Coordinates of C-alpha atoms in Angstrom, one line a residue:
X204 CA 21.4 92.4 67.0
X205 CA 22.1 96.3 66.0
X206 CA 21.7 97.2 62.6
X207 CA 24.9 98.9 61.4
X208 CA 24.8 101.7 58.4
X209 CA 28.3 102.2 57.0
X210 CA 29.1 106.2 56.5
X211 CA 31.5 108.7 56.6
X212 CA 33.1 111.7 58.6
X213 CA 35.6 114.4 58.5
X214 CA 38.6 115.1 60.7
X215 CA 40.4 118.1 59.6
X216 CA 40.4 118.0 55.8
X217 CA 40.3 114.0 55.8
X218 CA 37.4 111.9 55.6
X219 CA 37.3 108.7 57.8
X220 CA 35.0 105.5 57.8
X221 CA 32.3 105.6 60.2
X222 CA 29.4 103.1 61.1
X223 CA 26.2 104.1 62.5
X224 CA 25.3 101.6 64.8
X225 CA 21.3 101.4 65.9
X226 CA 20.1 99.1 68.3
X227 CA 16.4 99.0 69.7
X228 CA 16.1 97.7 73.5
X229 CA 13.5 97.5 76.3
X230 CA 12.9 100.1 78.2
X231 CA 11.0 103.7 78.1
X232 CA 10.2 105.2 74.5
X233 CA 13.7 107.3 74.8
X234 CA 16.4 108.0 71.9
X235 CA 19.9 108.2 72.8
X236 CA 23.2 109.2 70.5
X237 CA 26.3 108.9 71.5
X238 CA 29.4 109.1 70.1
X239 CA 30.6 112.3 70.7
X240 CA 28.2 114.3 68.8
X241 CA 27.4 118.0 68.3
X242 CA 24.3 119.6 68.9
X243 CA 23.2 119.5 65.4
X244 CA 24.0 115.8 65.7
X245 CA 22.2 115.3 68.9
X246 CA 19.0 116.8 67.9
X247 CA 18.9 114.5 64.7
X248 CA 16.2 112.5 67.3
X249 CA 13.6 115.2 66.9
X250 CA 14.3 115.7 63.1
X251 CA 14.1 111.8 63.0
X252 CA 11.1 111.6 65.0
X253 CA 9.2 114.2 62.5
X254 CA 10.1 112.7 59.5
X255 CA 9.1 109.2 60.3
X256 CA 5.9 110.2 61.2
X257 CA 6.0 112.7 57.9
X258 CA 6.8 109.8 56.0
X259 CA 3.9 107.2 57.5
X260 CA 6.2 104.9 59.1
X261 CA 6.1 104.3 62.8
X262 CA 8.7 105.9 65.5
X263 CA 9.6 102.9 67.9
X264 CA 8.0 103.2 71.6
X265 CA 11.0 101.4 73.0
X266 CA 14.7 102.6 73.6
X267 CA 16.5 103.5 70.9
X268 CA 20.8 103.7 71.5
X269 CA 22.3 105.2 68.1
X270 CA 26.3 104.5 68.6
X271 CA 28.6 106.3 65.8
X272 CA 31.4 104.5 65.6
X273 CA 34.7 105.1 66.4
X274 CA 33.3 107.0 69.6
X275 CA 36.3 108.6 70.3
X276 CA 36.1 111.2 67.3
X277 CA 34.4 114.4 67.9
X278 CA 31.8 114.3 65.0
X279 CA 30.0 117.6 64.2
X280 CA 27.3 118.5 61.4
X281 CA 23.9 116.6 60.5
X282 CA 25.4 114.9 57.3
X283 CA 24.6 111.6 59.6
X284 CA 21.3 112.0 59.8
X285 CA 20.3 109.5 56.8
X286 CA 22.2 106.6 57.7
X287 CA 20.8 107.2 61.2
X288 CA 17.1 106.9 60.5
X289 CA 17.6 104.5 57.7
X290 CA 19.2 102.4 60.4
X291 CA 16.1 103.3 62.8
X292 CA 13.5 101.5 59.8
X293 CA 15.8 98.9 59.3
X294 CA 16.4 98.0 62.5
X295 CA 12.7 98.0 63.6
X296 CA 11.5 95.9 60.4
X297 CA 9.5 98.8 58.8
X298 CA 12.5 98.9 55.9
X299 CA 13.8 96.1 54.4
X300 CA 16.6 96.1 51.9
X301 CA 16.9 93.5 48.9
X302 CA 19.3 95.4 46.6
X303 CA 22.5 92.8 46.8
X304 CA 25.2 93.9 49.3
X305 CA 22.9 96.6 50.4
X306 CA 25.2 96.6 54.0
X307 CA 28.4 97.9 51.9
X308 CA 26.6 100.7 50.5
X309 CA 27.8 104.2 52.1
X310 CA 25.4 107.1 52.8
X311 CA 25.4 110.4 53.8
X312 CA 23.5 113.5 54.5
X313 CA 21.2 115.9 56.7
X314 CA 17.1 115.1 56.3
X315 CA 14.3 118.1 56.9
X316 CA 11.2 117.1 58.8
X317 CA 9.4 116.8 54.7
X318 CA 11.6 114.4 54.1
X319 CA 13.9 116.0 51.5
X320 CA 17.5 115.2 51.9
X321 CA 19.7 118.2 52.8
X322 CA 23.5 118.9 51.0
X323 CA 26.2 120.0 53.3
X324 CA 29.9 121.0 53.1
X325 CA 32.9 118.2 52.7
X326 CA 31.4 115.6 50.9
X327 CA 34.4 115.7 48.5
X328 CA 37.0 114.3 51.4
X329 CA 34.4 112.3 52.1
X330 CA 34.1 110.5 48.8
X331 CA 38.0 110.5 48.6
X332 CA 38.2 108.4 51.2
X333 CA 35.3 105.9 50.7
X334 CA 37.1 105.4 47.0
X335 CA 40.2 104.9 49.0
X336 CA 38.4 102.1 51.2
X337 CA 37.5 100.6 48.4
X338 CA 33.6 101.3 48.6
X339 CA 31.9 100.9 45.5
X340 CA 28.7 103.1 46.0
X341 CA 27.9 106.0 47.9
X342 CA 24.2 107.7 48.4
X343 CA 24.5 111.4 48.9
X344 CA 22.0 114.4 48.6
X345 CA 21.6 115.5 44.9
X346 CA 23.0 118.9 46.4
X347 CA 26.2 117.1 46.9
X348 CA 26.1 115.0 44.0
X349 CA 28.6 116.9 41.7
X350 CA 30.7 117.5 43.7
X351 CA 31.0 114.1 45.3
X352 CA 30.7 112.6 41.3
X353 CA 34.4 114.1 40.8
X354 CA 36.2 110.9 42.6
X355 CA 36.7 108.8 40.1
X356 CA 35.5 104.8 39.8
X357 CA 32.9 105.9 42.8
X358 CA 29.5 105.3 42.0
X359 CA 27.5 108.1 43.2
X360 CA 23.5 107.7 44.0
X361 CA 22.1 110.8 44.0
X362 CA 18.6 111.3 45.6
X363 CA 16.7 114.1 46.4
X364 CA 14.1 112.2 49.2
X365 CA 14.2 109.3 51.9
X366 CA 10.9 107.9 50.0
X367 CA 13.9 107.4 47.2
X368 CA 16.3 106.2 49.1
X369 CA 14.7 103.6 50.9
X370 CA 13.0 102.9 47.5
X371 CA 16.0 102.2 46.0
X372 CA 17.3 100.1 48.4
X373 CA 14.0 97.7 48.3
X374 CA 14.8 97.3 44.8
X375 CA 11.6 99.1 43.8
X376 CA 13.5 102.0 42.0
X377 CA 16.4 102.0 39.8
X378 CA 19.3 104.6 40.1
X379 CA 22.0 104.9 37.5
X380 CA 25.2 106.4 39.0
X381 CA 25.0 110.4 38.8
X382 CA 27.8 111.7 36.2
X383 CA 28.7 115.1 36.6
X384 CA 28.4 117.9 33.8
X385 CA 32.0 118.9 34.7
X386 CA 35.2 117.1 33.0
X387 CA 37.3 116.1 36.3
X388 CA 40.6 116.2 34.3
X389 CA 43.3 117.2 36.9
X390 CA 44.0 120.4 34.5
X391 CA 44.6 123.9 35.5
X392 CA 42.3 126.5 33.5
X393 CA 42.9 129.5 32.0
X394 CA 43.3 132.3 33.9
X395 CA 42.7 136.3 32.6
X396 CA 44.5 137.7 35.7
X397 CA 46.8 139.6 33.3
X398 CA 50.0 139.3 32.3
X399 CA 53.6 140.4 33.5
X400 CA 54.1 141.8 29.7
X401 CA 51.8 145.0 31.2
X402 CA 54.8 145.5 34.0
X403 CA 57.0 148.5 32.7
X404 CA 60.3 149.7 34.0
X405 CA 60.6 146.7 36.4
X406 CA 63.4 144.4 34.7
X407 CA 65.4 144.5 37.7
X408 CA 62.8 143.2 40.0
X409 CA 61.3 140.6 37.9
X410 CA 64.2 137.8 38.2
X411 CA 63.6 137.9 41.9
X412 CA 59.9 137.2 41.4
X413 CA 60.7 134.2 39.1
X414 CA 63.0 132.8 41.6
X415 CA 60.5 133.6 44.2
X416 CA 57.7 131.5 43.1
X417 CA 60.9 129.0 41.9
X418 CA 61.9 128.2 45.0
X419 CA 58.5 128.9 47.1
X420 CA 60.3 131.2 49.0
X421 CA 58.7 134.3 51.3
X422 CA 58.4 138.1 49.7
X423 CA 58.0 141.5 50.5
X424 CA 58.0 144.2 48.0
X425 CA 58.1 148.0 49.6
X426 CA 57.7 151.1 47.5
X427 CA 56.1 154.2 47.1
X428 CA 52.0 154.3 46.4
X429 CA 51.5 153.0 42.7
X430 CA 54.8 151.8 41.9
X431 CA 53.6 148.3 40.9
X432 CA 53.4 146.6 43.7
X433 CA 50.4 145.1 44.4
X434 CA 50.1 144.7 40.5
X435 CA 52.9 142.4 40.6
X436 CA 51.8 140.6 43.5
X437 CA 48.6 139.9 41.8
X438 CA 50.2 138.5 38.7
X439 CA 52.3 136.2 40.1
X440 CA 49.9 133.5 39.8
X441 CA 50.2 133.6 36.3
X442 CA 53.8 132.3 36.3
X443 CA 52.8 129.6 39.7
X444 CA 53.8 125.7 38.3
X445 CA 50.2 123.6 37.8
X446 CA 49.2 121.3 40.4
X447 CA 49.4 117.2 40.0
X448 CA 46.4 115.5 40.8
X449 CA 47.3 115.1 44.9
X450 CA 47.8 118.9 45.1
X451 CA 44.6 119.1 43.5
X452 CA 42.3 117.1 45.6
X453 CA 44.1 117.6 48.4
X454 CA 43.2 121.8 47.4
X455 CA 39.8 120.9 46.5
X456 CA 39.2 118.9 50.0
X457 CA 39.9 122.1 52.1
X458 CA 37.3 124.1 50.0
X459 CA 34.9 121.5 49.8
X460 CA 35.3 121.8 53.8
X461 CA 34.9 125.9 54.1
X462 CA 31.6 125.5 51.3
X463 CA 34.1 127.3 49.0
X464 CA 34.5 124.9 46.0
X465 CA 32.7 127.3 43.2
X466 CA 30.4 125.5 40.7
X467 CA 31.1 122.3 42.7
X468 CA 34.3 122.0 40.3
X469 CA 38.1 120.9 41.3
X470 CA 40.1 123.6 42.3
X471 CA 42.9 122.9 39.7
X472 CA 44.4 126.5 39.9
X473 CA 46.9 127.3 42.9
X474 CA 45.0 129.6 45.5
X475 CA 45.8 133.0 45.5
X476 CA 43.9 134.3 48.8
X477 CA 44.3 138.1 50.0
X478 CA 42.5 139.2 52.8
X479 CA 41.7 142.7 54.0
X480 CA 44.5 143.9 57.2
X481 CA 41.5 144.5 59.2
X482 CA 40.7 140.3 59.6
X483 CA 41.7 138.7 63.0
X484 CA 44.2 136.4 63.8
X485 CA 41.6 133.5 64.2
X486 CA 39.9 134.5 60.4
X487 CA 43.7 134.2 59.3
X488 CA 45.1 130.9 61.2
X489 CA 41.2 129.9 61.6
X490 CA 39.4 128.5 64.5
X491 CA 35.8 129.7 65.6
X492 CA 33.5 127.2 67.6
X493 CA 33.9 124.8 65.0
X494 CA 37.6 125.0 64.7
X495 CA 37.2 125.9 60.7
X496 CA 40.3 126.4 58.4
X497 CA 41.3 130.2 58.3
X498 CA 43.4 131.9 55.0
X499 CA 46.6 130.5 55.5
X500 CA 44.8 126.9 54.9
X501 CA 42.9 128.1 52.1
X502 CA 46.0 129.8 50.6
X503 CA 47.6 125.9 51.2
X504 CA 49.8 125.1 47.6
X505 CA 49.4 128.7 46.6
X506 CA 50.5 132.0 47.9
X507 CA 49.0 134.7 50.7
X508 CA 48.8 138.2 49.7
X509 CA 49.3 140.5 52.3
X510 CA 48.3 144.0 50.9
X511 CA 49.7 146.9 53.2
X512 CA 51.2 144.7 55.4
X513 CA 52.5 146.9 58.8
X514 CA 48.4 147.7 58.9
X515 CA 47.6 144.2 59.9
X516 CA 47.1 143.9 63.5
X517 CA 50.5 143.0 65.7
X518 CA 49.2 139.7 66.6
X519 CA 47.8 139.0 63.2
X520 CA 51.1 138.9 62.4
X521 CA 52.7 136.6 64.8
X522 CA 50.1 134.3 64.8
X523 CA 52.1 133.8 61.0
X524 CA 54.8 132.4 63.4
X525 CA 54.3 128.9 63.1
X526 CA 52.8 128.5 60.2
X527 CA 55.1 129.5 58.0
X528 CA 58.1 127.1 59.8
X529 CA 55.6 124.5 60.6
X530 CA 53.8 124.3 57.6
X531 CA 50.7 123.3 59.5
X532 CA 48.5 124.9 61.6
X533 CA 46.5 123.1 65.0
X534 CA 43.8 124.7 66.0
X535 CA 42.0 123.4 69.5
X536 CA 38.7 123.8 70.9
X537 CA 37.3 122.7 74.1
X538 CA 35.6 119.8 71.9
X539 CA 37.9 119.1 69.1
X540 CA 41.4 119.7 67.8
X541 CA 41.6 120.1 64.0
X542 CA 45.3 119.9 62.2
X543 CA 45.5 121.7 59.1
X544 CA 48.1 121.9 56.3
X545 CA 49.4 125.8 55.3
X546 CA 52.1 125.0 52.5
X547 CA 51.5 128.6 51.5
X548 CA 54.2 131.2 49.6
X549 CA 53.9 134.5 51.6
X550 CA 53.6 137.7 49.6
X551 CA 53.1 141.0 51.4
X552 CA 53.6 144.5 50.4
X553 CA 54.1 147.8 52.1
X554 CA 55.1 151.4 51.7
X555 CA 58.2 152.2 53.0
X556 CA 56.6 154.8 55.6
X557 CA 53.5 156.1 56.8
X558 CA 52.9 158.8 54.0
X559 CA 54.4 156.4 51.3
X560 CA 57.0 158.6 49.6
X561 CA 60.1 158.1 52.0
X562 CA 63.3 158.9 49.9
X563 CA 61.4 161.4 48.0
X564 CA 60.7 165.1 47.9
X565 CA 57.1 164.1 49.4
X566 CA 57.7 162.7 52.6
X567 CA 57.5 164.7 55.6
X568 CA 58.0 161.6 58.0
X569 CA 60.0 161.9 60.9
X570 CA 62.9 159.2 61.6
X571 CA 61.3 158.1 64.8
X572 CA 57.8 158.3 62.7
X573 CA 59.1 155.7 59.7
X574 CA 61.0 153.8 62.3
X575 CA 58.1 153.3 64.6
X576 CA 56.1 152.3 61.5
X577 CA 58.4 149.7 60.6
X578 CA 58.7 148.5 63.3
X579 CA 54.7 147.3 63.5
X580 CA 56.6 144.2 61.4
X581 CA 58.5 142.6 64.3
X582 CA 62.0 141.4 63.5
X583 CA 60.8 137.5 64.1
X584 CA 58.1 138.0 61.0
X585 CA 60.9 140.0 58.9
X586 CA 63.1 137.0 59.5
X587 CA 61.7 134.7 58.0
X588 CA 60.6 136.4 54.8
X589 CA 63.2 135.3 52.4
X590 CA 62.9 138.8 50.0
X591 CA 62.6 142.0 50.6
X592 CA 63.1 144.2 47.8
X593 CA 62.4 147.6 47.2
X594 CA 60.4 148.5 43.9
X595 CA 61.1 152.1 42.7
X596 CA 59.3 154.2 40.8
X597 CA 58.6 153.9 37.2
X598 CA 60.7 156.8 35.1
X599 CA 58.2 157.2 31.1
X600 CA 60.6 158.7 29.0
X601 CA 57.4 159.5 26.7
X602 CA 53.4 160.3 27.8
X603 CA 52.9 156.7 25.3
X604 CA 51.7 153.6 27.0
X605 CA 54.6 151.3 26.9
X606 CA 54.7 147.7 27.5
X607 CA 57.2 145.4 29.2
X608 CA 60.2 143.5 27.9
X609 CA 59.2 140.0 30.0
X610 CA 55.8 138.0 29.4
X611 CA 54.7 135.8 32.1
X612 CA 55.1 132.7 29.7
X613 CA 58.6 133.7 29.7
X614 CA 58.6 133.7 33.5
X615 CA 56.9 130.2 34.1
X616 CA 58.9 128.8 31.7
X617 CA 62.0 129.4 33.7
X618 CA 60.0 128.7 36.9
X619 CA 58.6 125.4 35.4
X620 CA 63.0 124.8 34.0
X621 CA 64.0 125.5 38.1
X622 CA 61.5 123.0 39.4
X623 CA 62.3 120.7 37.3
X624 CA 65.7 120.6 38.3
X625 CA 64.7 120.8 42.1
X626 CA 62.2 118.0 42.0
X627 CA 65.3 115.8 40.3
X628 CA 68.2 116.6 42.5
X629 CA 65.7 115.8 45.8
X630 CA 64.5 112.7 44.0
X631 CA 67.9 111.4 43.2
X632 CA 69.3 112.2 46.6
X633 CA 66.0 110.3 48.4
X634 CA 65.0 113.8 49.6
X635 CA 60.7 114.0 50.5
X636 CA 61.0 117.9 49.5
X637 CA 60.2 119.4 46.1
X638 CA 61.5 122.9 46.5
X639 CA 64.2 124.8 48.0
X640 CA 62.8 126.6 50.6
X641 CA 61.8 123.0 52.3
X642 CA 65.6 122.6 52.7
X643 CA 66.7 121.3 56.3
X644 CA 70.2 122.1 58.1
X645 CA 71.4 118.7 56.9
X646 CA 69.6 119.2 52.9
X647 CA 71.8 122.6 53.3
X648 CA 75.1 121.2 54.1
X649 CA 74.0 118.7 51.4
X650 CA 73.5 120.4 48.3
X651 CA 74.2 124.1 49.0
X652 CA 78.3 123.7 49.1
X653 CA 80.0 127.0 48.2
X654 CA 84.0 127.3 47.6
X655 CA 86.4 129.6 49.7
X656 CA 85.8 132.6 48.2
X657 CA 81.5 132.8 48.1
X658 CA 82.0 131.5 51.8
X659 CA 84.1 134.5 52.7
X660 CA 81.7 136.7 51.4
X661 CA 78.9 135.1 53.3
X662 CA 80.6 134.9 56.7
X663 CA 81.6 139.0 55.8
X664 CA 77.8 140.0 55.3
X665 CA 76.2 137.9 57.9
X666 CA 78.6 140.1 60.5
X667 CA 78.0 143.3 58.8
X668 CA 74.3 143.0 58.2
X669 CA 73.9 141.4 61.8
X670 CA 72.1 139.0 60.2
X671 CA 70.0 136.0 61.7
X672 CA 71.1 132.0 61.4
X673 CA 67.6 131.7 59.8
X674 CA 68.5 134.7 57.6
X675 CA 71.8 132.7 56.4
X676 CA 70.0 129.8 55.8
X677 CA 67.3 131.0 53.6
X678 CA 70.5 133.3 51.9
X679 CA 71.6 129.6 50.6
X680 CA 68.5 128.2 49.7
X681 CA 67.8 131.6 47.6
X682 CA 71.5 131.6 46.2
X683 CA 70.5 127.7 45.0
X684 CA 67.6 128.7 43.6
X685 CA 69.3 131.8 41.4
X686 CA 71.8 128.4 40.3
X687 CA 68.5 126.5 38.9
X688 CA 67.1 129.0 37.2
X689 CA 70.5 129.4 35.6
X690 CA 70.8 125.2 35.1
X691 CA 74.2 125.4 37.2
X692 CA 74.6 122.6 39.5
X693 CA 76.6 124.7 41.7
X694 CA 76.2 127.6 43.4
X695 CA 78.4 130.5 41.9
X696 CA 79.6 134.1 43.3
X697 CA 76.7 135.9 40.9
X698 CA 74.3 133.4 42.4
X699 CA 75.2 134.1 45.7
X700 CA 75.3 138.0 45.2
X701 CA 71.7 138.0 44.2
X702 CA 70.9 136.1 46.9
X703 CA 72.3 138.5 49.6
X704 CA 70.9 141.6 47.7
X705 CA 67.3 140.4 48.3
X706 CA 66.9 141.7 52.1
X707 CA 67.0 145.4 51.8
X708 CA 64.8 146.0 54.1
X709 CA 66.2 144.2 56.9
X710 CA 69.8 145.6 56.3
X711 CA 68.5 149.1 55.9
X712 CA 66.7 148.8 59.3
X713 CA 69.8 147.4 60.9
X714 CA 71.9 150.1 59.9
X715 CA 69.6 152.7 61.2
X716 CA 69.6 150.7 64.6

């Protein structure tokens, strides 16, 4: 009868049960895994075969089958390496466990040919999901032990050799659970990215920032070379809402995944992820040989800056497609298909053309020169970026520094007042959304009415702007936004007029058409 190690894998950002089955039969000194494993897992024989012999024990001269169960899921990575050889001593007498329930005890992690256990990346989705299975214990790699220590009611044996391991299943050495040095309280932390109180001479703009990151809804901010708006950009996760504990380690799980989780700690903050224009579309959607999340994954429950945005390669930029409909991202490989969540806010900025200072005594662009330059945004991308407002340039009245009129606590606190309201109205209607900009057709027609006369002036602008259905749509779900952060329950004419003066952009481009 096999011996059968329970472990753990990872699909995507999501850990699953796994049990490494081992069985030795008769026939020719041979060891074979299958399963559907990678290289790295497939050559887990030869580490396996040094480390036995490292360790004094004897490899078996029979045929070894190692089956890792379910063997219809790709598995890749050599975090199954421990409960493959413990399986191996177990199952040819040389180990033998006495710990109560040893067989409900879950292990994972890589082995070197010393005999030192190896860490590796994911063991917190891993450890989410043996808590949600119910498992009790879980032996990981004191690499890994923090991290994996953050689930809580999980105890967590952290070892740093096989000799311990297998020592502490015989009963011969005692383990207490390892406790981590970090507090995992599901609590953002203070962040020093600034504060929208430095921000001068932008009043006008900051309302559609606040009802931006309000609704989660898509923005572009063009305007001449150090006009504010990359500064802006960058302090707008100082006025994001805080994460509940699912946003949380559902964050932390895609970091723990890309080897990303700093200091082994829960990412309680909201991502704010800005990559250079030069990346490809596969470092921005992801993918590689091991189909690995790309930024708009890692930017998933935050937002993705996109500094100088028409400098980004064309299909960088429609690779955004999907994503930012979708939500989700699926990326495919000849061996595996990975889904990935990419719940991200997009915020880009750009210079209205290619020397910057377009509507100003500076520029000595050409009309076919700016349009062509616009133009590297393509009209389906534009679409579907809810703002685009122009940030002008800051008139100082005096050579003193001055200081804004609006601090970000201000900011949030209206954000935090608009969220509030959205996360009631969808929970009272039965609604599985939390913002605006989630809003469906039938959500629209729900809870985005207007009266005669804001209708009238929607139906006018959509035909003069030559405006997009998607365009109309996200018009509303701004418009409803502006009501929350005003606390009406309806949407009004101002509300609507700031909603239709947040595309200049697109209308500017369509009259120069």
């Amino acid at each position: 009868m096999a011996t059968v190690i329970r472990s753990l894998g990872i699909n995507g950002i999501e850990g699953y049960p796994l049990a490494v089955e081992v069985a030795i039969i008769a026939g020719l000194q041979a060891t074979t895994i299958v399963g559907l494993g990678d290289a790295a897992v497939k050559e887990a024989k030869d580490r396996m075969e040094a480390c036995t012999e490292e360790l004094s024990y004897a490899y078996p001269s029979k045929k070894v089958v190692v089956n890792l169960s379910p063997s219809d899921i790709p598995k890749r990575g050599a975090y199954l390496d421990l409960p493959m050889l413990l399986g191996l001593l177990v199952e040819s007498k040389q180990v033998r466990p006495r710990i109560e329930d040893w067989q409900e005890i879950a292990c994972v992690g890589g082995i070197s040919t010393t005999g030192a256990l190896v860490g590796f990346n994911g063991i917190l989705p891993m450890a989410i999901q043996a808590h949600r299975m119910g498992w009790k214990k879980l032996i990981v790699p004191k690499d890994c032990a923090n991290e994996a220590s953050l689930v809580k009611d999980l105890e967590i044996i952290a070892c740093g050799t096989i000799t311990e391991v297998i020592q502490y299943l015989e009963g011969r050495l005692h383990l207490s659970p390892h406790k981590t040095d970090q507090d995992p309280i599901f609590q953002e932390k203070a962040s020093n990215d600034g504060d929208f109180i430095d921000v001068v001479g932008h009043d006008d703009i900051l309302p559609y920032l606040a009802a931006a990151v309000a609704g989660n809804h898509n923005l572009l901010l063009v305007g001449i070379p150090g006009s504010g708006k990359s500064m802006m950009s960058k302090l707008l996760p100082t006025i994001l809402p805080p994460m509940n504990e699912q946003e949380i380690l559902e964050v932390s799980s895609i970091y723990s995944i890309a080897g990303e989780l700093d200091g082994h700690e829960l990412k309680s903050n909201r991502p704010f992820r800005a990559p250079h224009y030069n990346m490809s579309s596969h470092a921005l959607i992801g993918g590689g040989p091991q189909a690995k999340p790309g930024e708009v994954t890692l930017a998933h429950r935050g937002i993705l800056f996109l500094d100088e945005l028409p400098e980004f390669g064309r299909k960088t930029l429609e690779s955004l497609r999907l994503p930012l409909e979708d939500k989700r991202v699926t990326i495919s490989r000849v061996n595996q298909t990975n889904r990935y969540p990419s719940d991200f806010m997009l915020v880009a900025a750009m210079n209205p053309c290619p020397c910057g200072y377009a509507g100003t005594s500076r520029c000595e662009c050409t009309p076919y020169a700016i349009r062509t330059y616009r133009q590297r945004i393509s009209g389906p991308i534009l679409d579907r970026i809810d703002m685009q407002k122009y940030v002008g340039r800051v008139e100082f009245k005096d050579g003193h520094l001055m200081k804004g009129n609006t601090s970000s606590k201000d900011l949030r606190d209206s954000v935090m007042e608009a969220r509030e309201r959205q996360r009631h109205r969808f929970r009272e209607g039965g609604e599985h959304i939390t913002t605006n900009s989630q809003m469906s057709s039938s959500q629209l027609r729900r809870y985005c009415t207007l009266d005669d006369k804001c209708a009238a002036l929607l139906q006018k602008t959509y035909e003069k702007d030559q405006l997009s259905v998607r365009a109309r749509y996200k018009t509303l779900k701004l418009a409803r936004t502006f009501a929350d952060i005003q606390g009406s329950a309806t949407i009004e004419r101002a509300h609507l007029i700031h909603a239709l003066f947040s595309r200049d952009l697109e209308k500017e481009m369509n009259h120069h058409a």
